[in-house]
Coordinates of C-alpha atoms and ligand atoms in Angstrom, one line a residue:
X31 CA -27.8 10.9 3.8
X32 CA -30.4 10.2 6.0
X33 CA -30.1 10.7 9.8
X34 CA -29.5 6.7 11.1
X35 CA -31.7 5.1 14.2
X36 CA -30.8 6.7 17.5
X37 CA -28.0 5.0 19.6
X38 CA -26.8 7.0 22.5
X39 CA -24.5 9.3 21.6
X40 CA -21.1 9.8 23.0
X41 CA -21.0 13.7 22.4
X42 CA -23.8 16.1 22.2
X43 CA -22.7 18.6 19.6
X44 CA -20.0 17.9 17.4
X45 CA -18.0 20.5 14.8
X46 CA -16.2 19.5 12.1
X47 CA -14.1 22.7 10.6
X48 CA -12.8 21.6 7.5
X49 CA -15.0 18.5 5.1
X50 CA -12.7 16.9 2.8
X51 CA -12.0 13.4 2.9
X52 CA -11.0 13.1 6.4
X53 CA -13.8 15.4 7.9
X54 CA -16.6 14.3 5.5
X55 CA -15.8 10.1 7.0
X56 CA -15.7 11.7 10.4
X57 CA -18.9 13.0 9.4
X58 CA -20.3 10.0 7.9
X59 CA -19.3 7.3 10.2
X60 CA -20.5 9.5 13.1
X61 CA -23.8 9.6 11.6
X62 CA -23.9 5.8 10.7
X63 CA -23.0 5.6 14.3
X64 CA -24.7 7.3 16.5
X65 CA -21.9 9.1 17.8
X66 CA -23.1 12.7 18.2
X67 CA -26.6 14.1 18.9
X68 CA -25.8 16.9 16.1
X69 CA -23.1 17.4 14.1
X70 CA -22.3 21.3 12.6
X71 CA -20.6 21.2 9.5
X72 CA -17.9 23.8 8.6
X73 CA -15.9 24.9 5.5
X74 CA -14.3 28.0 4.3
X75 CA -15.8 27.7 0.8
X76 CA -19.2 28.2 -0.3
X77 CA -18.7 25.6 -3.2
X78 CA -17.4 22.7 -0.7
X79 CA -20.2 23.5 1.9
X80 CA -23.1 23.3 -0.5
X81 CA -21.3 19.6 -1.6
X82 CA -21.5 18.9 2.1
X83 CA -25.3 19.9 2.1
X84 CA -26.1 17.7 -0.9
X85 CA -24.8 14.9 1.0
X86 CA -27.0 15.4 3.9
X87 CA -24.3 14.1 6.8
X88 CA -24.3 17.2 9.0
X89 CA -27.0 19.3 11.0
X90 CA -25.9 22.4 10.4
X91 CA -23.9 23.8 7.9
X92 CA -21.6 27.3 7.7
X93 CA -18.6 28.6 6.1
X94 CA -18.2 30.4 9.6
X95 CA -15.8 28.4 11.8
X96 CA -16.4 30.7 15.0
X97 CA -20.3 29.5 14.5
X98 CA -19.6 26.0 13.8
X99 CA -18.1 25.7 17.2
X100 CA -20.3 27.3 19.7
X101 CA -21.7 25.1 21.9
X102 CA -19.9 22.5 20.8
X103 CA -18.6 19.7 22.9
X104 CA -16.0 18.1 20.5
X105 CA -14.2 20.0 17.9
X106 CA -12.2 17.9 15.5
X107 CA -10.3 20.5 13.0
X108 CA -9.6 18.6 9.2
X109 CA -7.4 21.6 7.5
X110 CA -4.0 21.6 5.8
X111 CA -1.9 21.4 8.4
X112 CA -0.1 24.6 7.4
X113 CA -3.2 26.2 8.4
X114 CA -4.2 24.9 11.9
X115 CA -3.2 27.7 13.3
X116 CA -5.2 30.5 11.8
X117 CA -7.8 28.4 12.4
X118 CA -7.4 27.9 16.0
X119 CA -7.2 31.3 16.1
X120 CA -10.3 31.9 14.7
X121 CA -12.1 29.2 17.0
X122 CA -11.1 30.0 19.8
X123 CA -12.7 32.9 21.3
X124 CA -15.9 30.7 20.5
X125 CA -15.3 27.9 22.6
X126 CA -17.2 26.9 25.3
X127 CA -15.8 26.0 28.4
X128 CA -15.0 22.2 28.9
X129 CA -15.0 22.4 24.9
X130 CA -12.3 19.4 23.7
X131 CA -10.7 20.4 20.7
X132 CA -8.9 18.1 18.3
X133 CA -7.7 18.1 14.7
X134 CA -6.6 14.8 12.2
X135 CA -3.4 16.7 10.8
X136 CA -0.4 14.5 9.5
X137 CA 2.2 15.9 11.6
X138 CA 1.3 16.7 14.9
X139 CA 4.1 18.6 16.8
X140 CA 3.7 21.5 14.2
X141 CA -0.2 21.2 14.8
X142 CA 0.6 21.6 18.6
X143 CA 2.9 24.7 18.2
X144 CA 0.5 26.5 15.7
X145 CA -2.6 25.9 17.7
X146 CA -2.3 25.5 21.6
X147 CA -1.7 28.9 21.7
X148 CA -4.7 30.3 20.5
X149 CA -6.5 27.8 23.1
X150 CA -8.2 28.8 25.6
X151 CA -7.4 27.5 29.5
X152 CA -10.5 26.4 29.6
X153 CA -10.9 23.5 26.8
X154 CA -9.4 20.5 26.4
X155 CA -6.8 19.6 23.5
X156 CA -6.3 16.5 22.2
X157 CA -4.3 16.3 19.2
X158 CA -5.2 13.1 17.0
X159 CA -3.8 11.2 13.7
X160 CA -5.9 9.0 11.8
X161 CA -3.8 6.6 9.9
X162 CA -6.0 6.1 7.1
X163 CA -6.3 8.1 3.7
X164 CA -7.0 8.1 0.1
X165 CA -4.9 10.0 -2.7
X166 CA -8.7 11.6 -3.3
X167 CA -9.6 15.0 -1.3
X168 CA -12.7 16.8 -0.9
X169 CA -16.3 15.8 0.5
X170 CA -17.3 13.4 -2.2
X171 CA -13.7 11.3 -1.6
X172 CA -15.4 10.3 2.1
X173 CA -16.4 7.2 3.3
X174 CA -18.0 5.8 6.6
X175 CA -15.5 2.5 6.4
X176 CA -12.1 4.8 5.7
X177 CA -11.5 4.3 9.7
X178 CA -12.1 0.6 10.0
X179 CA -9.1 -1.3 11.4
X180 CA -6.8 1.6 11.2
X181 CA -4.7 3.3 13.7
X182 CA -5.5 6.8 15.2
X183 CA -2.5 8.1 17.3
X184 CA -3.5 10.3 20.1
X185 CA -0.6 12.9 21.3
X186 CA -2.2 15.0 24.0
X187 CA 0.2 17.4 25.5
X188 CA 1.6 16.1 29.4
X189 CA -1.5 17.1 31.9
X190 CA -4.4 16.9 29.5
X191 CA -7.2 15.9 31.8
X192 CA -7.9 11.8 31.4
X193 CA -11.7 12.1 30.8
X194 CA -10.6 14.4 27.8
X195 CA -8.2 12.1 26.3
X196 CA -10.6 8.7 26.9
X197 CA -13.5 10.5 25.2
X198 CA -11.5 11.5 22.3
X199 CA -10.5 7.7 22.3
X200 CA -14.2 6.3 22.7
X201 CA -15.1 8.5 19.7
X202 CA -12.1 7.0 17.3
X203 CA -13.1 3.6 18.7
X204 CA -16.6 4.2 17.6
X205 CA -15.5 5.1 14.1
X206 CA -14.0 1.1 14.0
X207 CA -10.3 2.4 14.8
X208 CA -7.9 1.2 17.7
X209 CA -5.8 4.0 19.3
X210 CA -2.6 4.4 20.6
X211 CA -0.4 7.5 22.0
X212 CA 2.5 8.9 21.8
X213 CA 4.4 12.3 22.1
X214 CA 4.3 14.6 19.0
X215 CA 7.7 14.1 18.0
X216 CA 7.6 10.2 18.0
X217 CA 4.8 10.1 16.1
X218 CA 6.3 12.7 13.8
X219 CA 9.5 10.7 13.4
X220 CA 7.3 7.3 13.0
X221 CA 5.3 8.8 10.3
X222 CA 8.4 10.4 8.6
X223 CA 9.4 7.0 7.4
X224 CA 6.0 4.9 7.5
X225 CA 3.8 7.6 5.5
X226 CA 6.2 11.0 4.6
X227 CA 9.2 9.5 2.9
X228 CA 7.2 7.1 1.3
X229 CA 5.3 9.5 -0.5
X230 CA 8.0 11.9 -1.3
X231 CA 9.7 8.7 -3.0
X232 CA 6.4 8.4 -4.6
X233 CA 6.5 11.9 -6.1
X234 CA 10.4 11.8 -6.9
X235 CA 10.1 8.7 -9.0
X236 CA 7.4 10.0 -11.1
X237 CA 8.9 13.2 -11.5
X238 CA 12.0 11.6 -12.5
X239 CA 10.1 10.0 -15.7
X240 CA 7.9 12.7 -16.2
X241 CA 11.4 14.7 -16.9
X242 CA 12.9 12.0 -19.0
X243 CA 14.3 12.5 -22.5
X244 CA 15.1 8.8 -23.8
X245 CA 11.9 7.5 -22.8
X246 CA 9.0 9.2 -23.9
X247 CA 6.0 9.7 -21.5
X248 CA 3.6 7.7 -23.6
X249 CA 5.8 4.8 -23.1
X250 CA 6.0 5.5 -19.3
X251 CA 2.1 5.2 -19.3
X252 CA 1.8 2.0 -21.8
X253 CA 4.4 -0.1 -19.7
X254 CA 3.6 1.1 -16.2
X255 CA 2.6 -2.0 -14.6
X256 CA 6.3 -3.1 -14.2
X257 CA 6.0 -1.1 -10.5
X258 CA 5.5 2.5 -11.8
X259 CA 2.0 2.3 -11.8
X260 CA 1.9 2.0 -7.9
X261 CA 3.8 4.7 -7.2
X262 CA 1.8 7.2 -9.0
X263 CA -0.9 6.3 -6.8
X264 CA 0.6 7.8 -4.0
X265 CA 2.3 10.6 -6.6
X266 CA -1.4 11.7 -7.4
X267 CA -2.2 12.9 -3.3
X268 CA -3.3 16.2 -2.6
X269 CA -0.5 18.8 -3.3
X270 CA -1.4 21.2 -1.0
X271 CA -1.8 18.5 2.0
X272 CA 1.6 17.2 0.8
X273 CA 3.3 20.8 0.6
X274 CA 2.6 21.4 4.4
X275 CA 3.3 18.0 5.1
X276 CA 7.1 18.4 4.2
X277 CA 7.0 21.9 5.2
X278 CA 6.0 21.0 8.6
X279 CA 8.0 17.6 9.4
X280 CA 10.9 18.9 8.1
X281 CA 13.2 17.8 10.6
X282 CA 12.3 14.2 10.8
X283 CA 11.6 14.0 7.1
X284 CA 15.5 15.1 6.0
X285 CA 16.7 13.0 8.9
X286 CA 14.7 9.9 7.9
X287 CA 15.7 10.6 4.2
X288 CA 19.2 11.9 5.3
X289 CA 19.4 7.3 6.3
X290 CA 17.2 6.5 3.1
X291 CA 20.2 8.4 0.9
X292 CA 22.7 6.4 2.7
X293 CA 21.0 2.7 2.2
X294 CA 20.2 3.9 -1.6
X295 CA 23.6 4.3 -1.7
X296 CA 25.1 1.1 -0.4
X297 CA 22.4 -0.7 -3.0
X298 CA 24.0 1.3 -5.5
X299 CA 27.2 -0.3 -4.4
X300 CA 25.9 -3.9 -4.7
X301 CA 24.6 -3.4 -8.1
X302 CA 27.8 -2.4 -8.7
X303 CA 29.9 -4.6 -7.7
X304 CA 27.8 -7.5 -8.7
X305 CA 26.8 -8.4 -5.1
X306 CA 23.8 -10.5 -5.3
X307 CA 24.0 -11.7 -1.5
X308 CA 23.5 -8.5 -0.5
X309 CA 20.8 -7.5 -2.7
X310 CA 19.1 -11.2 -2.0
X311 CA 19.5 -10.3 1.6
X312 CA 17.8 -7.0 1.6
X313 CA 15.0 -8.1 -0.8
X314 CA 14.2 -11.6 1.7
X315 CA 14.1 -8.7 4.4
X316 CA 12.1 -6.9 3.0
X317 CA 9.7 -9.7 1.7
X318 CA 9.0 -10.5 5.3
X319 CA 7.8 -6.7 6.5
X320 CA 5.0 -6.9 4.3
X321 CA 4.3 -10.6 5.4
X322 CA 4.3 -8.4 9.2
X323 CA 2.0 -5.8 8.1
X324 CA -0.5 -8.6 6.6
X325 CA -0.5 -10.2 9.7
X326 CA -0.8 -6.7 11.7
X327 CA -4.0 -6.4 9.5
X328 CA -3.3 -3.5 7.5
X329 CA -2.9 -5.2 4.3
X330 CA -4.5 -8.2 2.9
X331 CA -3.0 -10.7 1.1
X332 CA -4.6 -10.0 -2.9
X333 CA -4.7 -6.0 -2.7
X334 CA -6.1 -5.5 -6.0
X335 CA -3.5 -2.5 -6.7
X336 CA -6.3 -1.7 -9.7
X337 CA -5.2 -5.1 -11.5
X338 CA -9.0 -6.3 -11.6
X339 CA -9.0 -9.6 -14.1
X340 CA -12.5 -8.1 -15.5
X341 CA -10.9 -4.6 -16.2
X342 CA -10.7 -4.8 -20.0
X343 CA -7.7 -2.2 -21.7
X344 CA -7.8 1.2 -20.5
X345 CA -8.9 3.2 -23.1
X346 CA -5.7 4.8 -25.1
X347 CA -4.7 8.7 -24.1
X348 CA -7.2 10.8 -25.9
X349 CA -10.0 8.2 -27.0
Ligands
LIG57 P1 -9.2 17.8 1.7 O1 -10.1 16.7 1.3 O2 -8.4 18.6 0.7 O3 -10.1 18.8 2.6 C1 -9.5 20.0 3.1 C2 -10.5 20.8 3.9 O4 -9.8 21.9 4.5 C3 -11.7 21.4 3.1 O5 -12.8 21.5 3.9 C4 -11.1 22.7 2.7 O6 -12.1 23.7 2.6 C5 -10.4 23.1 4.0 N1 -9.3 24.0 3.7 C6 -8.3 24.0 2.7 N2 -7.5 25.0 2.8 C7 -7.9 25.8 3.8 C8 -7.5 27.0 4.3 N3 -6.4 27.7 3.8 N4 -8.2 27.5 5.4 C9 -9.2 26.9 5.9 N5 -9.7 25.7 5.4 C10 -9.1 25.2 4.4 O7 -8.1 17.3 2.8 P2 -8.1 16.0 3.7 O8 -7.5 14.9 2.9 O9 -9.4 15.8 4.4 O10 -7.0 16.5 4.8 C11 -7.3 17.2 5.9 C12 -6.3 16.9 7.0 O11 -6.2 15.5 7.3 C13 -4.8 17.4 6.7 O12 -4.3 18.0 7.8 C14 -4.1 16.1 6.4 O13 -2.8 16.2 6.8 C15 -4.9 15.1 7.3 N6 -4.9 13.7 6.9 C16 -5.1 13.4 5.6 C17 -5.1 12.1 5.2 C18 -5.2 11.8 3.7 O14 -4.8 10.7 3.3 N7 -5.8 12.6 2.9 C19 -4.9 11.1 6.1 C20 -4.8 11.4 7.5 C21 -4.8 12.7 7.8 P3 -12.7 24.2 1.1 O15 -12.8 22.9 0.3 O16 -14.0 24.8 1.5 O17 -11.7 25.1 0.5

């Protein structure tokens, strides 16, 4: 990728531990950008960095995080979230003073336990959540536009100096998102229902078929587009994200789903009793979020949902 036309940048140096999806688009909107003068590319495996390299979006490249970080005035941390910790531990000794440190993890008051600690006095940290994603992982999944129009929630702990918090702001702003913040455990109980029961919904349902006996899986596939289809979207995300997602929500998660079970169950009741005012009811509710979320702009109106009238028949299972 080739370095863009100066604008003045917002940060000097910039490390990125971690380039999958989320830290390759940081990468290549920052580029596209201007955002940062250099940008130091980190990854634990020697495979993954020398993708990053073909791609050209970083400065400097090393499977060293300690490295990646030295000197650098904004650390953003794109890991598992089950891992932020031994991360921050191995960062932090390398920090420089004034450094601000934040990460893009999914839940944040886990992130915050497993990492302040290892944080030095001296930096900054400012824990962030970009609400944008694919169900694709790894540096070639990135794109510059993945932030555009989305929300990135900011939960810096009580104290975290201003100028900190703002620059972090600036730089999400600059990769086309608006911010918000909030504590770690509101946003962990917002995203419990908006993004973490949603998906483990996702992953139920398709297990449920996948363990079917009456219906074989072939015919699960060949008539999919009666709603299954969608689901497996979300059903194919990245295990391993997902894994420490649920690991480390859990208590908003079973409480969210703890009220889920207990709607599913009053559904079940109308079905069952042949209400159809309270089903219609529910459904015309229902009907209208997504109208709200249209108008919030995080939906349009003809999402393609992979029906693309020029897609001719998928080729059959083993062709
Ligand atoms: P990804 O594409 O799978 O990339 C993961 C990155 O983390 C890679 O650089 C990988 O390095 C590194 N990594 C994996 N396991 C590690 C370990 N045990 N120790 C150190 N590094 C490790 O993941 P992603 O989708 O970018 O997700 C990164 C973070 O963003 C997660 O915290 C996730 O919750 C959050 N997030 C994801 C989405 C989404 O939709 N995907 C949206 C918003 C936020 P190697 O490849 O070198 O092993």
């Amino acid at each position: 990728m080739a370095k863009q036309p100066a604008k003045k940048p917002i940060i000097d140096k910039l490390a990125l531990v971690g380039i999958g999806l989320i830290g390759s688009s940081i990468a290549r909107v920052a580029r596209r950008e201007g955002l940062a003068g250099h940008i130091a590319v980190q990854t634990r495996s020697a495979d993954t960095l020398a993708r990053a390299k073909a791609l050209g979006f970083g400065d400097s490249y090393s499977t060293d995080a300690a490295e990646a970080v030295r000197d650098a005035d904004l650390v953003i941390v794109s890991v598992p979230v089950g891992v932020s910790g031994d991360v921050a531990a191995a960062i932090g000794p390398a920090l420089k003073p004034g450094a601000i440190v934040s990460d893009v993890g999914s839940t944040k008051t886990s992130v915050v336990a497993q990492m302040a600690p290892h944080l030095p006095a001296n930096v900054h940290f400012v824990p962030a959540h970009p609400i944008a994603g694919t169900e694709h992982s790894g540096p070639d999944a990135g794109f510059a536009d993945l932030f555009q129009n989305r929300w990135c929630i900011l939960t810096p702990p009580t104290g975290t100096d201003e100028t900190a918090v703002n620059l972090v702001r600036r730089f999400w702003e600059g990769c086309g998102a608006d911010t918000d913040v909030m504590t770690p455990e509101h946003h962990d109980m917002v995203l419990a229902i908006t993004s973490h029961v949603p998906h483990l919904i996702a992953y139920n349902i398709v297990g449920t078929a996948a363990h079917l006996e009456e219906v074989t899986e072939s015919e699960v596939m060949k008539f999919s587009a009666g709603g299954f289809r969608d689901f497996t979207r979300i059903a194919a995300s990245d295990p391993t994200m997902w894994r420490d997602v649920f690991l480390h929500n859990r208590e908003a998660v079973l409480e969210m789903l703890a009220r889920f079970s207990e709607d599913l169950t009053a559904l079940q009741k109308a079905i069952r009793w042949g209400d159809g005012d309270a089903l219609f009811e529910l459904f015309s509710k229902t009907r209208a979020i997504r109208r709200g979320i249209i108008e919030y702009g995080q939906e349009t109106e003809a999402p393609d949902f992979g029906r693309t009238p020029s897609a001719g028949k998928p080729a059959k299972p083993g062709a």
